[in-house]
């Protein structure tokens, strides 16, 4: 129920072989999110094997939705 009330944009990162977060549970949570704008990024590897490009993607996501110098607004 709580996840369905989340309606802000979401960029969701999943490490496919995450030892601490079972993939099926993570996918159920993503599906339950109420946001109309949600994106799932899935990568091979464990919890601490996040590819560097995902950090860059997160920075762009936050700049786009929270505002940032030199980042064009999507509105």
mmCIF file of N, CA and C in Angstrom:
data_model
loop_
_atom_site.group_PDB
_atom_site.id
_atom_site.type_symbol
_atom_site.label_atom_id
_atom_site.label_comp_id
_atom_site.label_asym_id
_atom_site.label_seq_id
_atom_site.Cartn_x
_atom_site.Cartn_y
_atom_site.Cartn_z
ATOM 1 N N UNK A 1 0.819 -1.199 0.000
ATOM 2 C CA UNK A 1 0.000 0.000 0.000
ATOM 3 C C UNK A 1 0.861 1.261 0.000
ATOM 4 N N UNK A 2 1.930 1.226 0.765
ATOM 5 C CA UNK A 2 2.796 2.405 0.839
ATOM 6 C C UNK A 2 3.438 2.702 -0.505
ATOM 7 N N UNK A 3 3.911 1.690 -1.185
ATOM 8 C CA UNK A 3 4.574 1.890 -2.478
ATOM 9 C C UNK A 3 3.628 2.504 -3.494
ATOM 10 N N UNK A 4 2.368 2.150 -3.463
ATOM 11 C CA UNK A 4 1.390 2.682 -4.414
ATOM 12 C C UNK A 4 1.175 4.184 -4.225
ATOM 13 N N UNK A 5 1.464 4.695 -3.043
ATOM 14 C CA UNK A 5 1.299 6.133 -2.781
ATOM 15 C C UNK A 5 2.484 6.948 -3.279
ATOM 16 N N UNK A 6 3.546 6.301 -3.709
ATOM 17 C CA UNK A 6 4.715 7.010 -4.250
ATOM 18 C C UNK A 6 4.411 7.347 -5.702
ATOM 19 N N UNK A 7 4.225 8.626 -5.965
ATOM 20 C CA UNK A 7 3.825 9.051 -7.306
ATOM 21 C C UNK A 7 4.834 9.994 -7.962
ATOM 22 N N UNK A 8 5.932 10.262 -7.285
ATOM 23 C CA UNK A 8 6.985 11.095 -7.866
ATOM 24 C C UNK A 8 7.805 10.261 -8.848
ATOM 25 N N UNK A 9 8.550 10.891 -9.746
ATOM 26 C CA UNK A 9 9.404 10.131 -10.658
ATOM 27 C C UNK A 9 10.408 9.267 -9.888
ATOM 28 N N UNK A 10 10.656 8.068 -10.415
ATOM 29 C CA UNK A 10 11.543 7.108 -9.758
ATOM 30 C C UNK A 10 12.515 6.535 -10.783
ATOM 31 N N UNK A 11 13.785 6.512 -10.419
ATOM 32 C CA UNK A 11 14.790 5.768 -11.173
ATOM 33 C C UNK A 11 15.260 4.654 -10.243
ATOM 34 N N UNK A 12 14.980 3.438 -10.595
ATOM 35 C CA UNK A 12 15.130 2.283 -9.725
ATOM 36 C C UNK A 12 16.298 1.438 -10.223
ATOM 37 N N UNK A 13 17.252 1.198 -9.363
ATOM 38 C CA UNK A 13 18.460 0.460 -9.728
ATOM 39 C C UNK A 13 18.426 -0.931 -9.114
ATOM 40 N N UNK A 14 18.620 -1.935 -9.936
ATOM 41 C CA UNK A 14 18.625 -3.332 -9.509
ATOM 42 C C UNK A 14 19.913 -3.998 -9.954
ATOM 43 N N UNK A 15 20.646 -4.525 -8.998
ATOM 44 C CA UNK A 15 21.785 -5.383 -9.326
ATOM 45 C C UNK A 15 21.252 -6.814 -9.353
ATOM 46 N N UNK A 16 21.317 -7.441 -10.506
ATOM 47 C CA UNK A 16 20.660 -8.707 -10.781
ATOM 48 C C UNK A 16 21.034 -9.811 -9.790
ATOM 49 N N UNK A 17 22.244 -9.793 -9.298
ATOM 50 C CA UNK A 17 22.705 -10.852 -8.394
ATOM 51 C C UNK A 17 22.938 -10.325 -6.981
ATOM 52 N N UNK A 18 22.148 -9.336 -6.565
ATOM 53 C CA UNK A 18 22.278 -8.735 -5.238
ATOM 54 C C UNK A 18 22.027 -9.779 -4.157
ATOM 55 N N UNK A 19 23.016 -9.955 -3.296
ATOM 56 C CA UNK A 19 22.947 -10.980 -2.259
ATOM 57 C C UNK A 19 21.934 -10.632 -1.170
ATOM 58 N N UNK A 20 21.713 -9.357 -0.916
ATOM 59 C CA UNK A 20 20.865 -8.939 0.191
ATOM 60 C C UNK A 20 19.446 -8.573 -0.185
ATOM 61 N N UNK A 21 19.187 -8.428 -1.474
ATOM 62 C CA UNK A 21 17.863 -8.025 -1.941
ATOM 63 C C UNK A 21 17.405 -8.991 -3.029
ATOM 64 N N UNK A 22 16.601 -9.976 -2.665
ATOM 65 C CA UNK A 22 16.158 -10.968 -3.654
ATOM 66 C C UNK A 22 15.449 -10.311 -4.840
ATOM 67 N N UNK A 23 15.828 -10.726 -6.011
ATOM 68 C CA UNK A 23 15.331 -10.132 -7.258
ATOM 69 C C UNK A 23 13.806 -10.096 -7.313
ATOM 70 N N UNK A 24 13.129 -11.177 -6.923
ATOM 71 C CA UNK A 24 11.673 -11.196 -7.010
ATOM 72 C C UNK A 24 11.040 -10.158 -6.084
ATOM 73 N N UNK A 25 11.615 -9.940 -4.916
ATOM 74 C CA UNK A 25 11.100 -8.922 -3.996
ATOM 75 C C UNK A 25 11.311 -7.521 -4.562
ATOM 76 N N UNK A 26 12.465 -7.310 -5.149
ATOM 77 C CA UNK A 26 12.779 -6.004 -5.736
ATOM 78 C C UNK A 26 11.831 -5.702 -6.891
ATOM 79 N N UNK A 27 11.558 -6.690 -7.725
ATOM 80 C CA UNK A 27 10.655 -6.496 -8.859
ATOM 81 C C UNK A 27 9.227 -6.238 -8.384
ATOM 82 N N UNK A 28 8.785 -6.910 -7.332
ATOM 83 C CA UNK A 28 7.442 -6.671 -6.789
ATOM 84 C C UNK A 28 7.317 -5.236 -6.280
ATOM 85 N N UNK A 29 8.357 -4.753 -5.617
ATOM 86 C CA UNK A 29 8.332 -3.374 -5.131
ATOM 87 C C UNK A 29 8.266 -2.400 -6.294
ATOM 88 N N UNK A 30 9.071 -2.615 -7.326
ATOM 89 C CA UNK A 30 9.047 -1.739 -8.495
ATOM 90 C C UNK A 30 7.648 -1.722 -9.116
ATOM 91 N N UNK A 31 7.059 -2.886 -9.287
ATOM 92 C CA UNK A 31 5.719 -2.971 -9.865
ATOM 93 C C UNK A 31 4.677 -2.246 -9.017
ATOM 94 N N UNK A 32 4.855 -2.267 -7.707
ATOM 95 C CA UNK A 32 3.879 -1.661 -6.794
ATOM 96 C C UNK A 32 3.968 -0.141 -6.740
ATOM 97 N N UNK A 33 5.083 0.446 -7.189
ATOM 98 C CA UNK A 33 5.215 1.897 -7.154
ATOM 99 C C UNK A 33 4.113 2.555 -7.974
ATOM 100 N N UNK A 34 3.522 3.609 -7.440
ATOM 101 C CA UNK A 34 2.417 4.280 -8.110
ATOM 102 C C UNK A 34 2.822 5.339 -9.110
ATOM 103 N N UNK A 35 4.096 5.573 -9.279
ATOM 104 C CA UNK A 35 4.586 6.614 -10.174
ATOM 105 C C UNK A 35 4.261 6.298 -11.627
ATOM 106 N N UNK A 36 3.813 7.320 -12.342
ATOM 107 C CA UNK A 36 3.594 7.180 -13.781
ATOM 108 C C UNK A 36 4.915 7.247 -14.539
ATOM 109 N N UNK A 37 5.920 7.837 -13.905
ATOM 110 C CA UNK A 37 7.250 7.944 -14.513
ATOM 111 C C UNK A 37 8.238 7.166 -13.656
ATOM 112 N N UNK A 38 8.435 5.905 -14.022
ATOM 113 C CA UNK A 38 9.404 5.085 -13.298
ATOM 114 C C UNK A 38 10.222 4.297 -14.308
ATOM 115 N N UNK A 39 11.499 4.200 -14.011
ATOM 116 C CA UNK A 39 12.442 3.527 -14.891
ATOM 117 C C UNK A 39 13.233 2.520 -14.075
ATOM 118 N N UNK A 40 13.390 1.328 -14.610
ATOM 119 C CA UNK A 40 14.163 0.272 -13.960
ATOM 120 C C UNK A 40 15.479 0.091 -14.699
ATOM 121 N N UNK A 41 16.579 0.197 -13.974
ATOM 122 C CA UNK A 41 17.903 -0.069 -14.523
ATOM 123 C C UNK A 41 18.399 -1.355 -13.870
ATOM 124 N N UNK A 42 18.592 -2.403 -14.648
ATOM 125 C CA UNK A 42 19.077 -3.683 -14.127
ATOM 126 C C UNK A 42 20.451 -3.968 -14.714
ATOM 127 N N UNK A 43 21.368 -4.393 -13.833
ATOM 128 C CA UNK A 43 22.741 -4.680 -14.241
ATOM 129 C C UNK A 43 23.184 -5.995 -13.630
ATOM 130 N N UNK A 44 24.061 -6.726 -14.325
ATOM 131 C CA UNK A 44 24.593 -7.949 -13.735
ATOM 132 C C UNK A 44 25.504 -7.615 -12.553
ATOM 133 N N UNK A 45 25.609 -8.546 -11.630
ATOM 134 C CA UNK A 45 26.535 -8.364 -10.522
ATOM 135 C C UNK A 45 25.839 -8.210 -9.191
ATOM 136 N N UNK A 46 26.653 -8.214 -8.152
ATOM 137 C CA UNK A 46 26.169 -8.122 -6.792
ATOM 138 C C UNK A 46 25.941 -6.697 -6.345
ATOM 139 N N UNK A 47 25.567 -6.575 -5.084
ATOM 140 C CA UNK A 47 25.156 -5.302 -4.482
ATOM 141 C C UNK A 47 26.201 -4.193 -4.659
ATOM 142 N N UNK A 48 27.456 -4.514 -4.516
ATOM 143 C CA UNK A 48 28.516 -3.498 -4.582
ATOM 144 C C UNK A 48 29.187 -3.424 -5.951
ATOM 145 N N UNK A 49 28.544 -3.963 -6.984
ATOM 146 C CA UNK A 49 29.113 -3.970 -8.338
ATOM 147 C C UNK A 49 28.350 -3.023 -9.272
ATOM 148 N N UNK A 50 27.902 -1.909 -8.754
ATOM 149 C CA UNK A 50 27.150 -0.942 -9.558
ATOM 150 C C UNK A 50 28.089 -0.309 -10.584
ATOM 151 N N UNK A 51 27.738 -0.377 -11.861
ATOM 152 C CA UNK A 51 28.593 0.220 -12.887
ATOM 153 C C UNK A 51 28.666 1.745 -12.726
ATOM 154 N N UNK A 52 29.816 2.326 -13.016
ATOM 155 C CA UNK A 52 29.981 3.781 -12.873
ATOM 156 C C UNK A 52 28.955 4.599 -13.657
ATOM 157 N N UNK A 53 28.507 4.105 -14.810
ATOM 158 C CA UNK A 53 27.549 4.881 -15.596
ATOM 159 C C UNK A 53 26.215 5.030 -14.874
ATOM 160 N N UNK A 54 25.913 4.143 -13.932
ATOM 161 C CA UNK A 54 24.672 4.276 -13.167
ATOM 162 C C UNK A 54 24.742 5.463 -12.196
ATOM 163 N N UNK A 55 25.921 5.738 -11.680
ATOM 164 C CA UNK A 55 26.096 6.911 -10.821
ATOM 165 C C UNK A 55 25.826 8.167 -11.640
ATOM 166 N N UNK A 56 26.373 8.221 -12.853
ATOM 167 C CA UNK A 56 26.135 9.355 -13.743
ATOM 168 C C UNK A 56 24.649 9.496 -14.062
ATOM 169 N N UNK A 57 23.985 8.375 -14.292
ATOM 170 C CA UNK A 57 22.552 8.406 -14.586
ATOM 171 C C UNK A 57 21.764 8.950 -13.397
ATOM 172 N N UNK A 58 22.137 8.555 -12.197
ATOM 173 C CA UNK A 58 21.466 9.045 -10.987
ATOM 174 C C UNK A 58 21.643 10.546 -10.832
ATOM 175 N N UNK A 59 22.836 11.031 -11.104
ATOM 176 C CA UNK A 59 23.102 12.470 -11.009
ATOM 177 C C UNK A 59 22.240 13.228 -12.011
ATOM 178 N N UNK A 60 22.147 12.721 -13.240
ATOM 179 C CA UNK A 60 21.303 13.371 -14.256
ATOM 180 C C UNK A 60 19.826 13.335 -13.841
ATOM 181 N N UNK A 61 19.384 12.205 -13.273
ATOM 182 C CA UNK A 61 18.002 12.078 -12.824
ATOM 183 C C UNK A 61 17.676 13.127 -11.767
ATOM 184 N N UNK A 62 18.525 13.240 -10.744
ATOM 185 C CA UNK A 62 18.271 14.208 -9.682
ATOM 186 C C UNK A 62 18.364 15.638 -10.198
ATOM 187 N N UNK A 63 19.310 15.916 -11.064
ATOM 188 C CA UNK A 63 19.425 17.268 -11.623
ATOM 189 C C UNK A 63 18.188 17.614 -12.443
ATOM 190 N N UNK A 64 17.690 16.648 -13.187
ATOM 191 C CA UNK A 64 16.509 16.876 -14.026
ATOM 192 C C UNK A 64 15.264 17.141 -13.171
ATOM 193 N N UNK A 65 15.120 16.414 -12.077
ATOM 194 C CA UNK A 65 13.900 16.522 -11.281
ATOM 195 C C UNK A 65 14.001 17.483 -10.113
ATOM 196 N N UNK A 66 15.199 17.777 -9.675
ATOM 197 C CA UNK A 66 15.367 18.710 -8.570
ATOM 198 C C UNK A 66 15.959 20.032 -9.014
ATOM 199 N N UNK A 67 16.418 20.083 -10.252
ATOM 200 C CA UNK A 67 17.018 21.291 -10.803
ATOM 201 C C UNK A 67 18.520 21.267 -10.593
ATOM 202 N N UNK A 68 19.213 21.810 -11.533
ATOM 203 C CA UNK A 68 20.666 21.862 -11.457
ATOM 204 C C UNK A 68 21.207 22.773 -12.530
ATOM 205 N N UNK A 69 22.339 23.361 -12.256
ATOM 206 C CA UNK A 69 22.962 24.280 -13.196
ATOM 207 C C UNK A 69 23.319 23.561 -14.492
ATOM 208 N N UNK A 70 22.917 24.136 -15.591
ATOM 209 C CA UNK A 70 23.289 23.610 -16.902
ATOM 210 C C UNK A 70 22.482 22.413 -17.354
ATOM 211 N N UNK A 71 21.470 22.010 -16.586
ATOM 212 C CA UNK A 71 20.653 20.874 -16.973
ATOM 213 C C UNK A 71 19.312 21.395 -17.466
ATOM 214 N N UNK A 72 18.990 21.154 -18.736
ATOM 215 C CA UNK A 72 17.726 21.671 -19.254
ATOM 216 C C UNK A 72 16.540 21.014 -18.555
ATOM 217 N N UNK A 73 15.521 21.809 -18.283
ATOM 218 C CA UNK A 73 14.308 21.312 -17.648
ATOM 219 C C UNK A 73 13.484 20.548 -18.668
ATOM 220 N N UNK A 74 12.802 19.495 -18.216
ATOM 221 C CA UNK A 74 11.964 18.711 -19.132
ATOM 222 C C UNK A 74 10.562 19.305 -19.261
ATOM 223 N N UNK A 75 10.278 20.382 -18.529
ATOM 224 C CA UNK A 75 8.931 20.984 -18.623
ATOM 225 C C UNK A 75 8.882 22.155 -19.559
#
